[in-house]
């Protein structure tokens, strides 16, 4: 390179006249070119490692050619060997050194280009790196240094460091430092702008500075300033001063992420002020715009920082700002806001298969929101110009990318490219499908993934608030038909049935709809709906609260299953009438307190379950009576319809529960709300603040509630008694302001030493302890090799530090106990998922450490032995023996834990007896039972624990497996005997399948299964009904299967088979005959509930088939008999004689006495039940009931006498007595009515005698009294529980007494008997009513 002319007036040394040192250097270079021999000078001196020489950036700057520059020690002064630089020659070295720092370099000064440029440069692209920089190694000239930077950004080194790749290496002489900066003509002031010529400026600076500065010409008309001085600070200060005096003012617009704005400014502007002081430039950070989005920001949002000043000042300020940005944006978060949500499933792929390639390296995370329904826009339309679907971006739901900046940018570009392609490929199709079946299209699991994988299509459902039934199918045009077929198959795969809850309780006091919603909410909270779905394999769709209907929709795979599910649901609903429920209006403020403090108490003490509303502001609370819980018995929803006495019990329990709940709000000030603006990022912190501020409130003072509503229009509110709201609102606002200030100091790090031996306890089990500290103090805490780093605001960090140091001090008093415990007991002592050891650790504040071998192969216990290790791979403990258990913690707690662990060991040893029982693998299902019921019965009966081998544990070649029994010696023996008995029964069991014609199945089963039970018991089978059901299984009546399956003891099965074959043989040899019986007499042959017919079939040994009432013609009177030929004649004669006897006797009863004797039909019931005799009247109509004078009084609107009225001399108040009429009076209804008796001659004679006795008594005792009670509700007192009171009065007086119903207002109690008995009955009734009222 040609020599540059010196312009400082001092005279430049000729390049041709070499000094002795330069000639010696040239000689060394030639020698080095031939062969290189290492010298002492090339070895770094130890002093240089401790005291490195000054440099422009860091302790070891990396030159452009990539070779590390060797720094020399004091011992090597004058002896250093110059490194070989083939070009340029040594004579040009000084000239080339003048170009060491090129101000035209785009890397060094991105805003200072080479060549003429306008002074106000345009906006430059973002220059922050994709990786977070390493910590700054050293500081030069008060400016943070850094390592190597990206070539697309400003280097992190000092602005005065050599950067040009074409420049030779600069060798810094000990005690001297040299730097050069280049200026383009556009970066210098014009002559008329300079206060004095540049040489004069240089001369003035050289006079007052310890450094010497020279000006030289640079490439392309630029000027280079080279400064040499004793230190870095002096040299750089000189260069900054020359730039300030001769450099033109630069204006740089630097874009940065909006999220880094607070960190650029710093707390109260401290950071930006420091940047201005260090650089000398003016830095302007734009203010946050009014209403600008502060929530949900991503790194794509940028703001422009304006930097003004001379070239060096601008470059320094820019580097400082970019260093902060790098530290805050090493990773990137962004949202793809322009991609329509309809494309999300296709971009993600089936089961996110298209996303996995982006995330495999771990550098980027991609979150694609699920999309099943439109919320704010409807199905897309076809663009008339492009004929493609015009998909619109979703307003709020976007794809999120986070991770390494470069990886995020690449993923973003690829996803956007795929989205553009999909826009052109996808089409839509509308499918009309009933709304109730929409749920089966997407399903609960992977239906939508399967649909996308099989057809390449995706289905979008209409929103809930939309009434349309149209679903939209999206996919490639050529695959829509296949997708439509799959969607229709999914939608129609279930059978539907409806259950209207409101109709089953349409008389509910609070309204049928309100009761139905309360019942639905209760069953859902008690998980009864989920249990029903699991039991029947069905899907139950409940009505939403907003809907008017109350229908339950039951979807099942087949009809019988749906019927059983519907029947069970109906039983549950009938078992929960309105009398079980009570509705209470309660301000939502109290709901949380009810749930936390009253729910369990109400259930345990009163048997009442508390149902809180699902809606946030719904005030109604529902109480449901369940009954007192039984200890050890899991809750099961009632299916039994309650009785009247049950309703009384419900009422009392619900009344007491309501009284307790109402007491919560008694004496409280009115509940009000106050709106308060809280940014969403502070919601969690405000929640913690509210909880902490209200700790230790006095009894009876309820804590205020900070409520973040899902309804954006409501925002955030503070709710509670109005006397405390205003002060607390101010407290929250002050807290938020403090948090905002703390946000500016989030980068502050407090470090201190912490004993490594206590690190595990500080971290806690799975990070539990350290996470609590992070949450409590709102800081980030890291523990690393005996050091704790707390990152966060200084005041919070100091509080966290104090807590951690106090913990360390407490742990210094730690005691350690080592217990020798046989490894065979470890698993039992640890407990399921570490339950027992975790309890010890929490109770005594210690750490119980079992050896690794205790949990190898048992994942459920893994949490125990690593109580203080937060995740990570668990290495074996080489210093812990397999039989050692270590307890560490405070001495007192460690001693107590040791004592309890020793007691636990003693108990475990006593209960560790074991035995094995061999059973057939095929017997395991029957031993376990449905949901493990049989195995649980064995455990409860014997107290032993039975381990059943899993499905992965293979059976022996003989098909047998080993059951392991554990417990005390007696428990093990009892369980072993029981299991061996069952195994023996199973081993001796056999199974048979016999084919029997369907026409014989009904006979084999018998009425209600009576024949099956009889055959099993007679054959020596089990008495238990559940076990009997396993012995014989007959196909259902609606099945075409004819095979009857038998399983059980061989001898029992053979006997049952023989009996069935006998029945079939007899049935095949049966004959039929007809016997004529008048249709009106069929009911006598059937009897109550078919009782007479079954009795005759059993006695006669034949089957009797009676035609239905719908049969017409001659067949209506034909009774069909079927059975053995030798038994039919006798059966036929018996039935004929039965009805011949029944033609029977007739008794003439006076018509006026008919009703008195019949006693409202009760007398006929007694004859039928006690004597098997029925009564009819030969077609005559019974006489009408006569209305007495007393009854007519109630028919008028005249007032009734009261039982408390005074006697007026005409008779007892409220009482009327009708004199006897001699049996048959002269009323209008005279004559007699026949009572025809049907039954056997013997029974008819008994009935006749009874009727005559009653008739005689009625003729002589015809006094009738009418007693009026003003309050019909007192009739229940006369009747008594189960009729006990009225029956006692009847027995004592011998009278017939008829009491009207509770609704019979104005009707009288009728008493019939002799005068003395009637009056005595009257007095007893009055005493009963007056004594209980």
JSON list of C-alpha atoms in Angstrom, two decimals, residues 111-242:
[
{"chain": "A", "resi": 111, "resn": "UNK", "atom": "CA", "xyz": [-24.94, 4.49, 9.54]},
{"chain": "A", "resi": 112, "resn": "UNK", "atom": "CA", "xyz": [-21.60, 5.76, 8.16]},
{"chain": "A", "resi": 113, "resn": "UNK", "atom": "CA", "xyz": [-21.29, 4.33, 4.68]},
{"chain": "A", "resi": 114, "resn": "UNK", "atom": "CA", "xyz": [-18.34, 4.73, 2.31]},
{"chain": "A", "resi": 115, "resn": "UNK", "atom": "CA", "xyz": [-18.77, 7.50, -0.18]},
{"chain": "A", "resi": 116, "resn": "UNK", "atom": "CA", "xyz": [-21.06, 10.48, -0.29]},
{"chain": "A", "resi": 117, "resn": "UNK", "atom": "CA", "xyz": [-24.33, 10.02, 1.57]},
{"chain": "A", "resi": 118, "resn": "UNK", "atom": "CA", "xyz": [-26.98, 12.33, 2.92]},
{"chain": "A", "resi": 119, "resn": "UNK", "atom": "CA", "xyz": [-26.39, 13.34, 6.51]},
{"chain": "A", "resi": 120, "resn": "UNK", "atom": "CA", "xyz": [-29.76, 12.07, 7.78]},
{"chain": "A", "resi": 121, "resn": "UNK", "atom": "CA", "xyz": [-29.51, 8.37, 7.23]},
{"chain": "A", "resi": 122, "resn": "UNK", "atom": "CA", "xyz": [-32.69, 6.34, 6.85]},
{"chain": "A", "resi": 123, "resn": "UNK", "atom": "CA", "xyz": [-33.96, 3.71, 9.25]},
{"chain": "A", "resi": 124, "resn": "UNK", "atom": "CA", "xyz": [-31.64, 0.78, 9.65]},
{"chain": "A", "resi": 125, "resn": "UNK", "atom": "CA", "xyz": [-32.72, -2.82, 10.11]},
{"chain": "A", "resi": 126, "resn": "UNK", "atom": "CA", "xyz": [-32.80, -4.39, 13.57]},
{"chain": "A", "resi": 127, "resn": "UNK", "atom": "CA", "xyz": [-29.33, -5.47, 14.58]},
{"chain": "A", "resi": 128, "resn": "UNK", "atom": "CA", "xyz": [-29.87, -7.54, 17.72]},
{"chain": "A", "resi": 129, "resn": "UNK", "atom": "CA", "xyz": [-28.44, -11.03, 17.55]},
{"chain": "A", "resi": 130, "resn": "UNK", "atom": "CA", "xyz": [-30.18, -14.37, 17.56]},
{"chain": "A", "resi": 131, "resn": "UNK", "atom": "CA", "xyz": [-28.33, -15.62, 20.61]},
{"chain": "A", "resi": 132, "resn": "UNK", "atom": "CA", "xyz": [-27.97, -14.02, 23.99]},
{"chain": "A", "resi": 133, "resn": "UNK", "atom": "CA", "xyz": [-24.41, -12.64, 24.40]},
{"chain": "A", "resi": 134, "resn": "UNK", "atom": "CA", "xyz": [-21.99, -13.89, 27.00]},
{"chain": "A", "resi": 135, "resn": "UNK", "atom": "CA", "xyz": [-21.30, -11.82, 30.04]},
{"chain": "A", "resi": 136, "resn": "UNK", "atom": "CA", "xyz": [-19.10, -8.81, 29.44]},
{"chain": "A", "resi": 137, "resn": "UNK", "atom": "CA", "xyz": [-15.45, -9.74, 30.07]},
{"chain": "A", "resi": 138, "resn": "UNK", "atom": "CA", "xyz": [-14.04, -6.27, 30.73]},
{"chain": "A", "resi": 139, "resn": "UNK", "atom": "CA", "xyz": [-14.79, -2.61, 30.29]},
{"chain": "A", "resi": 140, "resn": "UNK", "atom": "CA", "xyz": [-12.86, -0.17, 28.12]},
{"chain": "A", "resi": 141, "resn": "UNK", "atom": "CA", "xyz": [-13.33, 3.57, 28.33]},
{"chain": "A", "resi": 142, "resn": "UNK", "atom": "CA", "xyz": [-16.37, 3.08, 30.51]},
{"chain": "A", "resi": 143, "resn": "UNK", "atom": "CA", "xyz": [-18.14, 1.04, 27.83]},
{"chain": "A", "resi": 144, "resn": "UNK", "atom": "CA", "xyz": [-19.23, -2.58, 28.22]},
{"chain": "A", "resi": 145, "resn": "UNK", "atom": "CA", "xyz": [-17.35, -5.01, 26.06]},
{"chain": "A", "resi": 146, "resn": "UNK", "atom": "CA", "xyz": [-18.62, -8.20, 24.55]},
{"chain": "A", "resi": 147, "resn": "UNK", "atom": "CA", "xyz": [-17.57, -11.23, 22.63]},
{"chain": "A", "resi": 148, "resn": "UNK", "atom": "CA", "xyz": [-17.91, -11.72, 18.93]},
{"chain": "A", "resi": 149, "resn": "UNK", "atom": "CA", "xyz": [-21.06, -10.55, 17.31]},
{"chain": "A", "resi": 150, "resn": "UNK", "atom": "CA", "xyz": [-23.11, -11.42, 14.28]},
{"chain": "A", "resi": 151, "resn": "UNK", "atom": "CA", "xyz": [-21.81, -10.05, 11.00]},
{"chain": "A", "resi": 152, "resn": "UNK", "atom": "CA", "xyz": [-25.22, -8.54, 10.42]},
{"chain": "A", "resi": 153, "resn": "UNK", "atom": "CA", "xyz": [-24.96, -6.33, 13.47]},
{"chain": "A", "resi": 154, "resn": "UNK", "atom": "CA", "xyz": [-22.67, -3.74, 14.94]},
{"chain": "A", "resi": 155, "resn": "UNK", "atom": "CA", "xyz": [-19.72, -5.46, 16.62]},
{"chain": "A", "resi": 156, "resn": "UNK", "atom": "CA", "xyz": [-19.78, -5.55, 20.37]},
{"chain": "A", "resi": 157, "resn": "UNK", "atom": "CA", "xyz": [-16.16, -4.39, 20.58]},
{"chain": "A", "resi": 158, "resn": "UNK", "atom": "CA", "xyz": [-15.13, -0.78, 21.08]},
{"chain": "A", "resi": 159, "resn": "UNK", "atom": "CA", "xyz": [-15.80, 1.58, 18.21]},
{"chain": "A", "resi": 160, "resn": "UNK", "atom": "CA", "xyz": [-12.11, 2.37, 18.13]},
{"chain": "A", "resi": 161, "resn": "UNK", "atom": "CA", "xyz": [-10.83, -1.20, 17.60]},
{"chain": "A", "resi": 162, "resn": "UNK", "atom": "CA", "xyz": [-9.30, -2.39, 14.30]},
{"chain": "A", "resi": 163, "resn": "UNK", "atom": "CA", "xyz": [-11.91, -4.08, 12.14]},
{"chain": "A", "resi": 164, "resn": "UNK", "atom": "CA", "xyz": [-10.85, -4.09, 8.47]},
{"chain": "A", "resi": 165, "resn": "UNK", "atom": "CA", "xyz": [-9.92, -7.51, 7.09]},
{"chain": "A", "resi": 166, "resn": "UNK", "atom": "CA", "xyz": [-7.42, -5.91, 4.69]},
{"chain": "A", "resi": 167, "resn": "UNK", "atom": "CA", "xyz": [-5.42, -4.21, 7.43]},
{"chain": "A", "resi": 168, "resn": "UNK", "atom": "CA", "xyz": [-2.20, -5.75, 8.79]},
{"chain": "A", "resi": 169, "resn": "UNK", "atom": "CA", "xyz": [-1.87, -6.70, 12.43]},
{"chain": "A", "resi": 170, "resn": "UNK", "atom": "CA", "xyz": [-1.08, -3.89, 14.85]},
{"chain": "A", "resi": 171, "resn": "UNK", "atom": "CA", "xyz": [1.52, -4.69, 17.47]},
{"chain": "A", "resi": 172, "resn": "UNK", "atom": "CA", "xyz": [1.00, -2.60, 20.59]},
{"chain": "A", "resi": 173, "resn": "UNK", "atom": "CA", "xyz": [4.27, -1.58, 22.15]},
{"chain": "A", "resi": 174, "resn": "UNK", "atom": "CA", "xyz": [4.43, -1.95, 25.93]},
{"chain": "A", "resi": 175, "resn": "UNK", "atom": "CA", "xyz": [3.31, 1.26, 27.59]},
{"chain": "A", "resi": 176, "resn": "UNK", "atom": "CA", "xyz": [1.88, 2.73, 24.35]},
{"chain": "A", "resi": 177, "resn": "UNK", "atom": "CA", "xyz": [-1.53, 2.32, 22.78]},
{"chain": "A", "resi": 178, "resn": "UNK", "atom": "CA", "xyz": [-2.56, 3.30, 19.26]},
{"chain": "A", "resi": 179, "resn": "UNK", "atom": "CA", "xyz": [-5.96, 3.46, 17.59]},
{"chain": "A", "resi": 180, "resn": "UNK", "atom": "CA", "xyz": [-7.21, 4.87, 14.30]},
{"chain": "A", "resi": 181, "resn": "UNK", "atom": "CA", "xyz": [-10.62, 6.05, 13.16]},
{"chain": "A", "resi": 182, "resn": "UNK", "atom": "CA", "xyz": [-11.61, 6.79, 9.55]},
{"chain": "A", "resi": 183, "resn": "UNK", "atom": "CA", "xyz": [-14.13, 9.44, 8.48]},
{"chain": "A", "resi": 184, "resn": "UNK", "atom": "CA", "xyz": [-15.84, 9.67, 5.10]},
{"chain": "A", "resi": 185, "resn": "UNK", "atom": "CA", "xyz": [-16.12, 13.18, 3.63]},
{"chain": "A", "resi": 186, "resn": "UNK", "atom": "CA", "xyz": [-19.85, 13.21, 4.37]},
{"chain": "A", "resi": 187, "resn": "UNK", "atom": "CA", "xyz": [-19.09, 12.61, 8.04]},
{"chain": "A", "resi": 188, "resn": "UNK", "atom": "CA", "xyz": [-16.90, 15.71, 8.38]},
{"chain": "A", "resi": 189, "resn": "UNK", "atom": "CA", "xyz": [-17.95, 19.31, 8.78]},
{"chain": "A", "resi": 190, "resn": "UNK", "atom": "CA", "xyz": [-17.49, 21.57, 5.79]},
{"chain": "A", "resi": 191, "resn": "UNK", "atom": "CA", "xyz": [-14.80, 24.23, 5.94]},
{"chain": "A", "resi": 192, "resn": "UNK", "atom": "CA", "xyz": [-17.24, 27.04, 6.73]},
{"chain": "A", "resi": 193, "resn": "UNK", "atom": "CA", "xyz": [-18.68, 24.96, 9.58]},
{"chain": "A", "resi": 194, "resn": "UNK", "atom": "CA", "xyz": [-15.33, 24.41, 11.28]},
{"chain": "A", "resi": 195, "resn": "UNK", "atom": "CA", "xyz": [-14.39, 26.92, 13.96]},
{"chain": "A", "resi": 196, "resn": "UNK", "atom": "CA", "xyz": [-10.73, 26.54, 13.04]},
{"chain": "A", "resi": 197, "resn": "UNK", "atom": "CA", "xyz": [-8.71, 24.49, 10.53]},
{"chain": "A", "resi": 198, "resn": "UNK", "atom": "CA", "xyz": [-8.21, 20.85, 11.32]},
{"chain": "A", "resi": 199, "resn": "UNK", "atom": "CA", "xyz": [-4.40, 21.14, 11.80]},
{"chain": "A", "resi": 200, "resn": "UNK", "atom": "CA", "xyz": [-5.02, 23.83, 14.41]},
{"chain": "A", "resi": 201, "resn": "UNK", "atom": "CA", "xyz": [-7.52, 21.61, 16.16]},
{"chain": "A", "resi": 202, "resn": "UNK", "atom": "CA", "xyz": [-4.99, 18.78, 16.21]},
{"chain": "A", "resi": 203, "resn": "UNK", "atom": "CA", "xyz": [-2.28, 21.05, 17.50]},
{"chain": "A", "resi": 204, "resn": "UNK", "atom": "CA", "xyz": [-4.45, 22.29, 20.39]},
{"chain": "A", "resi": 205, "resn": "UNK", "atom": "CA", "xyz": [-5.40, 18.73, 21.35]},
{"chain": "A", "resi": 206, "resn": "UNK", "atom": "CA", "xyz": [-1.78, 17.55, 21.26]},
{"chain": "A", "resi": 207, "resn": "UNK", "atom": "CA", "xyz": [-0.73, 20.41, 23.51]},
{"chain": "A", "resi": 208, "resn": "UNK", "atom": "CA", "xyz": [-3.19, 19.66, 26.33]},
{"chain": "A", "resi": 209, "resn": "UNK", "atom": "CA", "xyz": [-3.35, 15.86, 26.01]},
{"chain": "A", "resi": 210, "resn": "UNK", "atom": "CA", "xyz": [-0.94, 13.10, 26.96]},
{"chain": "A", "resi": 211, "resn": "UNK", "atom": "CA", "xyz": [-1.71, 11.44, 23.62]},
{"chain": "A", "resi": 212, "resn": "UNK", "atom": "CA", "xyz": [-0.55, 12.43, 20.17]},
{"chain": "A", "resi": 213, "resn": "UNK", "atom": "CA", "xyz": [-3.02, 12.56, 17.29]},
{"chain": "A", "resi": 214, "resn": "UNK", "atom": "CA", "xyz": [-2.20, 12.69, 13.59]},
{"chain": "A", "resi": 215, "resn": "UNK", "atom": "CA", "xyz": [-4.37, 13.13, 10.52]},
{"chain": "A", "resi": 216, "resn": "UNK", "atom": "CA", "xyz": [-3.80, 11.13, 7.36]},
{"chain": "A", "resi": 217, "resn": "UNK", "atom": "CA", "xyz": [-5.57, 10.63, 4.08]},
{"chain": "A", "resi": 218, "resn": "UNK", "atom": "CA", "xyz": [-7.63, 7.45, 3.76]},
{"chain": "A", "resi": 219, "resn": "UNK", "atom": "CA", "xyz": [-9.25, 5.63, 0.87]},
{"chain": "A", "resi": 220, "resn": "UNK", "atom": "CA", "xyz": [-11.90, 7.24, -1.33]},
{"chain": "A", "resi": 221, "resn": "UNK", "atom": "CA", "xyz": [-11.14, 10.75, -0.10]},
{"chain": "A", "resi": 222, "resn": "UNK", "atom": "CA", "xyz": [-11.63, 10.00, 3.55]},
{"chain": "A", "resi": 223, "resn": "UNK", "atom": "CA", "xyz": [-9.50, 11.17, 6.45]},
{"chain": "A", "resi": 224, "resn": "UNK", "atom": "CA", "xyz": [-7.98, 8.98, 9.15]},
{"chain": "A", "resi": 225, "resn": "UNK", "atom": "CA", "xyz": [-7.15, 10.13, 12.66]},
{"chain": "A", "resi": 226, "resn": "UNK", "atom": "CA", "xyz": [-4.52, 8.09, 14.48]},
{"chain": "A", "resi": 227, "resn": "UNK", "atom": "CA", "xyz": [-4.00, 8.56, 18.18]},
{"chain": "A", "resi": 228, "resn": "UNK", "atom": "CA", "xyz": [-1.14, 7.19, 20.26]},
{"chain": "A", "resi": 229, "resn": "UNK", "atom": "CA", "xyz": [-0.98, 7.40, 24.01]},
{"chain": "A", "resi": 230, "resn": "UNK", "atom": "CA", "xyz": [-0.06, 5.71, 27.29]},
{"chain": "A", "resi": 231, "resn": "UNK", "atom": "CA", "xyz": [-3.50, 4.15, 27.90]},
{"chain": "A", "resi": 232, "resn": "UNK", "atom": "CA", "xyz": [-6.73, 3.15, 26.23]},
{"chain": "A", "resi": 233, "resn": "UNK", "atom": "CA", "xyz": [-8.75, 5.80, 28.05]},
{"chain": "A", "resi": 234, "resn": "UNK", "atom": "CA", "xyz": [-6.45, 8.63, 26.97]},
{"chain": "A", "resi": 235, "resn": "UNK", "atom": "CA", "xyz": [-6.38, 7.51, 23.33]},
{"chain": "A", "resi": 236, "resn": "UNK", "atom": "CA", "xyz": [-10.11, 7.06, 23.06]},
{"chain": "A", "resi": 237, "resn": "UNK", "atom": "CA", "xyz": [-10.83, 10.34, 24.80]},
{"chain": "A", "resi": 238, "resn": "UNK", "atom": "CA", "xyz": [-8.64, 12.14, 22.23]},
{"chain": "A", "resi": 239, "resn": "UNK", "atom": "CA", "xyz": [-10.41, 10.48, 19.32]},
{"chain": "A", "resi": 240, "resn": "UNK", "atom": "CA", "xyz": [-13.84, 11.32, 20.79]},
{"chain": "A", "resi": 241, "resn": "UNK", "atom": "CA", "xyz": [-12.77, 14.95, 21.18]},
{"chain": "A", "resi": 242, "resn": "UNK", "atom": "CA", "xyz": [-11.57, 15.24, 17.57]}
]
